[in-house]
């Protein structure tokens, strides 16, 4: 139900973010996430609890999607490799702390409350985070965009003289298209966007299936479940450094191909390890998990760079929907009854995702495009002018 909720949330919040703003989408998602988890701890009926697991999933999907797009659009191209690492630190910290808290608090209701109620304070984000200037420009709110960019520039001791001129130029390019708000239908109207949409959706599905499948499998390995989860979480930390290094020094497609291949190869080796060597099976399962995790983080960045601002969140939401479908079916693959069979499936889809990424355009060191027309007419993506504040 959680995965189904994330699937629905990816679509719902993708539309909300493109239609009403990145900030609004992010705020609703993060607050709803904490609120629904807290309420679920107080429920007495199982069927109501299942409904709230679905609602929690919608908020989780919105949080991951809207928050990521907001920070990407607030940054220049030179900061993206560092931002994806910084963004994932919170995930790894939470993932690492959770089994520790769960070890000492065995009652699930108390665990839900302790891990949710403090985060209701995220409501103060309304006064702390700005709207995406890119989104404001695409919907014709030029003055608000200029005000935000000028504020950021002043905070960074940068000049504000040329901001309005550059925003005018970007607005003219963007406003060549009459449509200001992108929809899911726009992902299939034009040939390039349509191809990119299909490829990224499949890549997300394969990537999510592998990552969550390995996570499920690690939880079933013999030994202490708290220790296994803690180790699998802590071992993702090196993945952050791998992600930053690959995005800094490798082309996007090369980086994703390498990490997907690491996951696929590690899982193939896993199949041939004797069951008596428990520690070695855990080692290669974690290596496969790191490969899938680093691929997932890079795919987030890659997808956000492929699509223009007007449909970026819709594209991310659509791809995330397929990703949740991959995560949803992962437990069933783990339970097929043949250990090597499930691992072989995860390895195969990892290699398939690597192959599909080859057909996407290279986006390293390029400026994010704003309109569908720009994406359809650009044969080669080149660095262009951007606002540096």
C-alpha positions as a printed NumPy array, in Angstrom:
array([[  0.   ,   0.   ,   0.   ],
       [  2.913,   2.323,   0.694],
       [  4.355,   1.73 ,  -2.779],
       [  0.927,   2.17 ,  -4.387],
       [  0.605,   5.456,  -2.501],
       [  4.022,   6.638,  -3.68 ],
       [  2.934,   5.791,  -7.224],
       [ -0.224,   7.894,  -6.881],
       [  1.641,  10.675,  -5.092],
       [  4.225,  10.898,  -7.853],
       [  1.487,  11.662, -10.355],
       [ -0.571,  13.93 ,  -8.093],
       [  2.29 ,  16.024,  -6.761],
       [  3.936,  16.139, -10.17 ],
       [  0.848,  17.932, -11.463],
       [  0.506,  20.144,  -8.353],
       [  4.135,  21.22 ,  -8.611],
       [  3.939,  22.067, -12.309],
       [  0.572,  23.804, -11.95 ],
       [  0.798,  25.614,  -8.597],
       [  4.528,  25.816,  -7.893],
       [  7.475,  23.806,  -6.583],
       [  7.249,  25.408,  -3.14 ],
       [  3.549,  24.639,  -2.608],
       [  3.991,  21.037,  -3.736],
       [  6.974,  20.519,  -1.438],
       [  5.31 ,  22.088,   1.62 ],
       [  2.083,  20.091,   1.284],
       [  4.03 ,  16.854,   0.81 ],
       [  6.485,  17.183,   3.72 ],
       [  3.814,  18.304,   6.211],
       [  1.314,  15.642,   5.113],
       [  4.013,  13.003,   5.431],
       [  4.614,  13.712,   9.134],
       [  0.9  ,  14.23 ,   9.85 ],
       [ -0.306,  10.966,   8.271],
       [  2.404,   8.91 ,   9.999],
       [  1.476,  10.386,  13.391],
       [ -2.237,   9.709,  12.841],
       [ -1.554,   6.131,  11.707],
       [  0.007,   5.378,  15.099],
       [ -3.332,   6.115,  16.805],
       [ -5.584,   3.984,  14.613],
       [ -7.386,   0.88 ,  15.945],
       [ -8.74 ,  -0.645,  12.718],
       [ -6.404,  -2.391,  10.308],
       [ -8.292,  -1.32 ,   7.175],
       [ -8.047,   2.358,   8.22 ],
       [ -4.345,   1.833,   8.897],
       [ -3.949,   0.504,   5.349],
       [ -5.625,   3.634,   3.967],
       [ -3.203,   5.812,   5.888],
       [ -0.253,   3.751,   4.642],
       [ -1.471,   4.695,   1.173],
       [ -1.754,   8.366,   2.156],
       [  1.734,   8.271,   3.69 ],
       [  2.975,   6.883,   0.389],
       [  1.439,   9.764,  -1.57 ],
       [  3.234,  12.245,   0.696],
       [  6.529,  10.349,   0.443],
       [  6.272,  10.375,  -3.349],
       [  5.576,  14.104,  -3.339],
       [  8.399,  14.852,  -0.91 ],
       [ 11.021,  13.003,  -2.944],
       [  9.826,  14.479,  -6.216],
       [  9.033,  18.121,  -5.394],
       [ 11.909,  18.664,  -2.986],
       [ 14.442,  17.338,  -5.464],
       [ 13.168,  19.446,  -8.361],
       [ 13.095,  22.569,  -6.191],
       [ 16.773,  22.368,  -5.195],
       [ 17.859,  21.438,  -8.731],
       [ 16.049,  24.442, -10.212],
       [ 17.466,  26.76 ,  -7.542],
       [ 21.034,  25.818,  -8.494],
       [ 23.364,  26.345, -11.433],
       [ 24.89 ,  23.517, -13.436],
       [ 28.215,  23.614, -11.566],
       [ 26.499,  22.837,  -8.246],
       [ 24.369,  19.873,  -9.364],
       [ 26.958,  17.134,  -8.625],
       [ 27.321,  18.375,  -5.042],
       [ 23.609,  18.941,  -4.506],
       [ 22.594,  15.381,  -5.284],
       [ 25.113,  14.212,  -2.676],
       [ 23.882,  16.716,  -0.088],
       [ 20.255,  15.851,  -0.84 ],
       [ 20.859,  12.139,  -0.225],
       [ 22.713,  12.673,   3.075],
       [ 19.362,  13.146,   4.826],
       [ 18.104,   9.841,   3.382],
       [ 21.159,   7.913,   4.563],
       [ 21.143,   9.522,   8.024],
       [ 17.476,   8.62 ,   8.473],
       [ 18.044,   5.117,   7.087],
       [ 20.962,   4.577,   9.505],
       [ 19.22 ,   5.961,  12.594],
       [ 15.928,   4.117,  12.041],
       [ 17.116,   0.566,  12.978],
       [ 18.833,   2.004,  16.062],
       [ 15.596,   3.673,  17.208],
       [ 13.603,   0.547,  16.331],
       [ 15.974,  -1.616,  18.37 ],
       [ 15.211,   0.317,  21.548],
       [ 11.55 ,   1.06 ,  20.789],
       [  9.923,  -2.244,  19.837],
       [  6.335,  -0.968,  20.01 ],
       [  5.404,   0.091,  16.498],
       [  2.944,   2.784,  17.602],
       [  5.552,   4.578,  19.692],
       [  8.06 ,   4.167,  16.848],
       [  5.657,   5.862,  14.423],
       [  5.053,   8.784,  16.788],
       [  8.721,   9.342,  17.647],
       [  9.743,   9.353,  13.978],
       [  6.952,  11.702,  12.838],
       [  5.675,  14.202,  15.419],
       [  8.919,  16.261,  15.603],
       [  8.785,  16.764,  11.842],
       [  5.475,  18.605,  11.963],
       [  7.718,  21.631,  12.482],
       [  8.43 ,  21.572,   8.73 ],
       [  5.505,  23.968,   8.413],
       [  8.033,  26.754,   9.096],
       [  9.58 ,  25.963,   5.691],
       [  6.896,  28.251,   4.275],
       [  8.941,  31.201,   5.52 ],
       [ 12.36 ,  29.665,   4.851],
       [ 12.42 ,  28.364,   1.28 ],
       [ 11.851,  30.362,  -1.945],
       [  9.858,  29.403,  -5.013],
       [ 11.763,  28.157,  -8.058],
       [ 12.66 ,  31.182, -10.256],
       [ 12.654,  28.895, -13.295],
       [  9.054,  27.892, -12.646],
       [  8.034,  31.512, -12.029],
       [  9.524,  32.555, -15.374],
       [  7.759,  29.778, -17.29 ],
       [  4.365,  30.799, -15.872],
       [  4.907,  34.499, -16.573],
       [  5.641,  35.689, -13.025],
       [  8.764,  37.587, -14.003],
       [  8.698,  40.166, -11.189],
       [  8.578,  37.487,  -8.475],
       [ 11.449,  35.635, -10.156],
       [ 13.569,  38.776, -10.306],
       [ 12.836,  39.552,  -6.639],
       [ 13.905,  36.072,  -5.505],
       [ 17.046,  36.067,  -7.643],
       [ 17.981,  39.542,  -6.436],
       [ 17.527,  38.477,  -2.822],
       [ 19.734,  35.412,  -3.359],
       [ 22.362,  37.501,  -5.154],
       [ 22.507,  40.015,  -2.307],
       [ 22.906,  37.211,   0.235],
       [ 25.835,  35.893,  -1.82 ],
       [ 27.367,  39.343,  -2.317],
       [ 26.793,  39.18 ,  -6.078],
       [ 25.767,  41.91 ,  -8.482],
       [ 22.048,  42.338,  -9.231],
       [ 22.45 ,  44.659, -12.245],
       [ 21.889,  42.172, -15.073],
       [ 19.343,  39.876, -13.453],
       [ 16.258,  41.538, -14.912],
       [ 17.813,  41.673, -18.398],
       [ 18.692,  37.967, -18.33 ],
       [ 15.239,  37.05 , -16.987],
       [ 13.653,  39.053, -19.854],
       [ 15.698,  37.059, -22.392],
       [ 14.766,  33.737, -20.8  ],
       [ 11.107,  34.761, -20.656],
       [ 11.087,  35.66 , -24.363],
       [ 12.517,  32.25 , -25.259],
       [ 10.044,  30.459, -23.005],
       [  6.971,  32.466, -24.028],
       [  7.363,  31.451, -27.677],
       [  5.155,  28.574, -26.597],
       [  1.682,  29.72 , -25.641],
       [  1.285,  27.038, -22.988],
       [  2.551,  28.073, -19.577],
       [  1.531,  24.987, -17.609],
       [  2.709,  21.546, -18.642],
       [  0.541,  18.44 , -18.323],
       [  1.115,  14.703, -18.591],
       [ -0.366,  14.796, -22.092],
       [  2.508,  17.056, -23.178],
       [  4.914,  14.196, -22.497],
       [  3.484,  12.325, -25.492],
       [  2.636,  15.121, -27.958],
       [  6.083,  15.63 , -29.486],
       [  8.523,  12.963, -30.762],
       [ 11.65 ,  13.63 , -28.67 ],
       [  9.813,  14.208, -25.406],
       [  7.74 ,  11.078, -26.076],
       [ 10.823,   8.896, -26.577],
       [ 12.56 ,  10.351, -23.531],
       [  9.42 ,   9.747, -21.458],
       [  9.163,   6.076, -22.405],
       [ 12.876,   5.406, -21.851],
       [ 13.095,   7.179, -18.476],
       [  9.919,   5.459, -17.26 ],
       [ 11.404,   2.034, -17.998],
       [ 14.78 ,   2.994, -16.487],
       [ 13.097,   4.148, -13.268],
       [ 11.033,   0.962, -13.088],
       [ 14.079,  -1.293, -13.543],
       [ 16.201,   0.755, -11.134],
       [ 13.557,   0.82 ,  -8.399],
       [ 12.836,  -2.883,  -8.854],
       [ 16.507,  -3.747,  -8.348],
       [ 17.074,  -1.397,  -5.384],
       [ 13.962,  -2.325,  -3.406],
       [ 14.327,  -5.982,  -4.34 ],
       [ 17.814,  -6.098,  -2.842],
       [ 16.559,  -4.225,   0.243],
       [ 13.829,  -6.822,   0.725],
       [ 16.341,  -9.602,   0.268],
       [ 18.807,  -8.184,   2.811],
       [ 15.994,  -8.09 ,   5.367],
       [ 15.5  , -11.838,   4.818],
       [ 19.15 , -12.795,   5.204],
       [ 20.057, -14.773,   8.293],
       [ 21.366, -12.869,  11.281],
       [ 20.164,  -9.884,  13.3  ],
       [ 17.663,  -7.878,  11.235],
       [ 18.554,  -4.628,  13.019],
       [ 22.253,  -5.127,  12.343],
       [ 21.656,  -6.134,   8.715],
       [ 19.558,  -3.035,   8.03 ],
       [ 22.047,  -0.815,   9.858],
       [ 24.952,  -2.209,   7.813],
       [ 23.071,  -1.868,   4.526],
       [ 22.251,   1.752,   5.409],
       [ 25.777,   2.663,   6.553],
       [ 27.275,   1.067,   3.449],
       [ 25.319,   3.493,   1.265],
       [ 27.437,   6.373,   2.594],
       [ 30.366,   5.582,   0.237],
       [ 27.774,   5.683,  -2.533],
       [ 27.42 ,   9.434,  -2.012],
       [ 31.11 ,   9.979,  -2.742],
       [ 30.842,   7.699,  -5.77 ],
       [ 27.872,   9.709,  -7.062],
       [ 29.617,  13.072,  -6.645],
       [ 32.813,  11.805,  -8.306],
       [ 30.994,  10.219, -11.255],
       [ 28.817,  13.291, -11.876],
       [ 31.847,  15.58 , -11.642],
       [ 34.256,  13.668, -13.873],
       [ 32.177,  11.318, -16.035],
       [ 29.516,  11.899, -18.625],
       [ 26.015,  11.256, -17.338],
       [ 25.514,   8.178, -19.496],
       [ 28.917,   6.715, -18.634],
       [ 28.34 ,   7.136, -14.903],
       [ 24.908,   5.507, -14.986],
       [ 26.13 ,   2.651, -17.202],
       [ 29.006,   1.92 , -14.806],
       [ 26.93 ,   1.86 , -11.622],
       [ 24.132,  -0.223, -13.161],
       [ 26.779,  -2.674, -14.378],
       [ 28.299,  -2.908, -10.875],
       [ 24.871,  -3.827,  -9.496],
       [ 24.239,  -6.399, -12.212],
       [ 27.672,  -8.064, -11.912],
       [ 27.572,  -8.171,  -8.083],
       [ 24.185,  -9.903,  -8.19 ],
       [ 25.406, -12.418, -10.773],
       [ 28.341, -13.313,  -8.498],
       [ 25.904, -13.56 ,  -5.577],
       [ 24.118, -16.45 ,  -7.313],
       [ 27.218, -18.652,  -7.246],
       [ 28.193, -18.048,  -3.595],
       [ 27.547, -21.099,  -1.345],
       [ 24.744, -20.534,   1.167],
       [ 27.099, -21.548,   3.962],
       [ 29.146, -18.36 ,   3.39 ],
       [ 26.614, -15.969,   4.914],
       [ 29.024, -13.066,   5.338],
       [ 30.021, -13.181,   1.655],
       [ 26.41 , -13.214,   0.463],
       [ 25.745, -10.119,   2.59 ],
       [ 28.856,  -8.402,   1.151],
       [ 27.794,  -8.904,  -2.475],
       [ 24.172,  -8.063,  -1.693],
       [ 25.346,  -4.743,  -0.234],
       [ 27.637,  -4.122,  -3.246],
       [ 24.637,  -4.696,  -5.488],
       [ 22.594,  -2.359,  -3.316],
       [ 25.247,   0.372,  -3.53 ],
       [ 25.325,  -0.002,  -7.318],
       [ 21.533,   0.247,  -7.535],
       [ 21.436,   3.16 ,  -5.077],
       [ 24.081,   5.223,  -6.876],
       [ 22.294,   4.502, -10.154],
       [ 19.011,   5.683,  -8.656],
       [ 20.533,   8.97 ,  -7.462],
       [ 22.111,   9.616, -10.86 ],
       [ 18.888,   8.74 , -12.685],
       [ 17.094,  11.4  , -10.62 ],
       [ 19.596,  14.004, -11.828],
       [ 19.714,  12.683, -15.387],
       [ 15.919,  12.77 , -15.755],
       [ 15.634,  16.296, -14.335],
       [ 18.196,  17.5  , -16.902],
       [ 16.619,  15.741, -19.897],
       [ 13.192,  17.395, -19.627],
       [ 12.372,  21.142, -19.882],
       [ 11.073,  23.182, -16.94 ],
       [  7.478,  23.35 , -18.17 ],
       [  7.049,  19.54 , -17.871],
       [  9.994,  18.612, -15.629],
       [  7.937,  17.699, -12.578],
       [  5.319,  15.922, -14.664],
       [  8.059,  13.887, -16.326],
       [  9.658,  13.079, -12.975],
       [  6.252,  12.153, -11.586],
       [  5.427,   9.896, -14.531],
       [  8.818,   8.174, -14.316],
       [  8.489,   7.871, -10.547],
       [  5.107,   6.206, -11.026],
       [  6.804,   3.457, -13.034],
       [  9.549,   3.361, -10.423],
       [  6.987,   2.68 ,  -7.709],
       [  5.474,  -0.072,  -9.816],
       [  8.935,  -1.651,  -9.948],
       [  9.239,  -1.33 ,  -6.169],
       [  5.712,  -2.685,  -5.696],
       [  6.408,  -5.966,  -7.513],
       [  9.888,  -6.435,  -5.975],
       [  8.631,  -8.312,  -2.839],
       [  6.717, -10.741,  -5.05 ],
       [  9.879, -11.494,  -7.036],
       [ 11.772, -12.088,  -3.771],
       [  9.06 , -14.582,  -2.785],
       [  9.053, -16.637,  -6.015],
       [ 10.634, -19.511,  -4.071],
       [ 13.845, -19.897,  -6.075],
       [ 16.643, -17.817,  -4.59 ],
       [ 18.846, -17.67 ,  -7.679],
       [ 15.796, -16.897,  -9.821],
       [ 14.896, -13.68 ,  -8.002],
       [ 18.524, -12.513,  -7.931],
       [ 18.837, -13.242, -11.665],
       [ 15.759, -11.1  , -12.344],
       [ 17.24 ,  -8.169, -10.391],
       [ 20.545,  -8.524, -12.238],
       [ 18.86 ,  -8.682, -15.649],
       [ 16.779,  -5.55 , -15.151],
       [ 19.873,  -3.674, -13.905],
       [ 21.684,  -4.444, -17.166],
       [ 18.534,  -3.561, -19.144],
       [ 18.374,  -0.137, -17.481],
       [ 22.022,   0.487, -18.369],
       [ 21.336,  -0.255, -22.032],
       [ 18.285,   2.039, -22.153],
       [ 20.225,   4.986, -20.702],
       [ 22.489,   4.88 , -23.754],
       [ 19.618,   6.255, -25.885],
       [ 19.078,   9.388, -23.777],
       [ 20.832,  12.681, -24.657],
       [ 24.024,  13.647, -22.805],
       [ 23.295,  16.478, -20.337],
       [ 26.507,  17.025, -18.407],
       [ 27.503,  20.716, -18.123],
       [ 24.402,  21.897, -19.978],
       [ 21.871,  24.508, -18.924],
       [ 18.385,  23.264, -18.039],
       [ 16.005,  23.937, -20.939],
       [ 12.714,  25.68 , -20.176],
       [ 10.314,  24.885, -23.023],
       [  9.245,  21.857, -25.056],
       [ 10.164,  23.722, -28.245],
       [ 13.742,  24.168, -27.033],
       [ 14.014,  20.443, -26.306],
       [ 12.554,  19.4  , -29.65 ],
       [ 14.753,  21.727, -31.72 ],
       [ 18.057,  21.204, -29.89 ],
       [ 20.104,  18.584, -31.711],
       [ 23.148,  18.967, -29.444],
       [ 22.979,  20.383, -25.943],
       [ 25.539,  23.086, -25.383],
       [ 26.292,  25.196, -22.334],
       [ 24.496,  28.528, -22.519],
       [ 23.969,  31.641, -20.444],
       [ 22.537,  31.256, -16.947],
       [ 22.018,  33.509, -13.968],
       [ 24.778,  33.147, -11.382],
       [ 23.652,  34.394,  -7.99 ]])
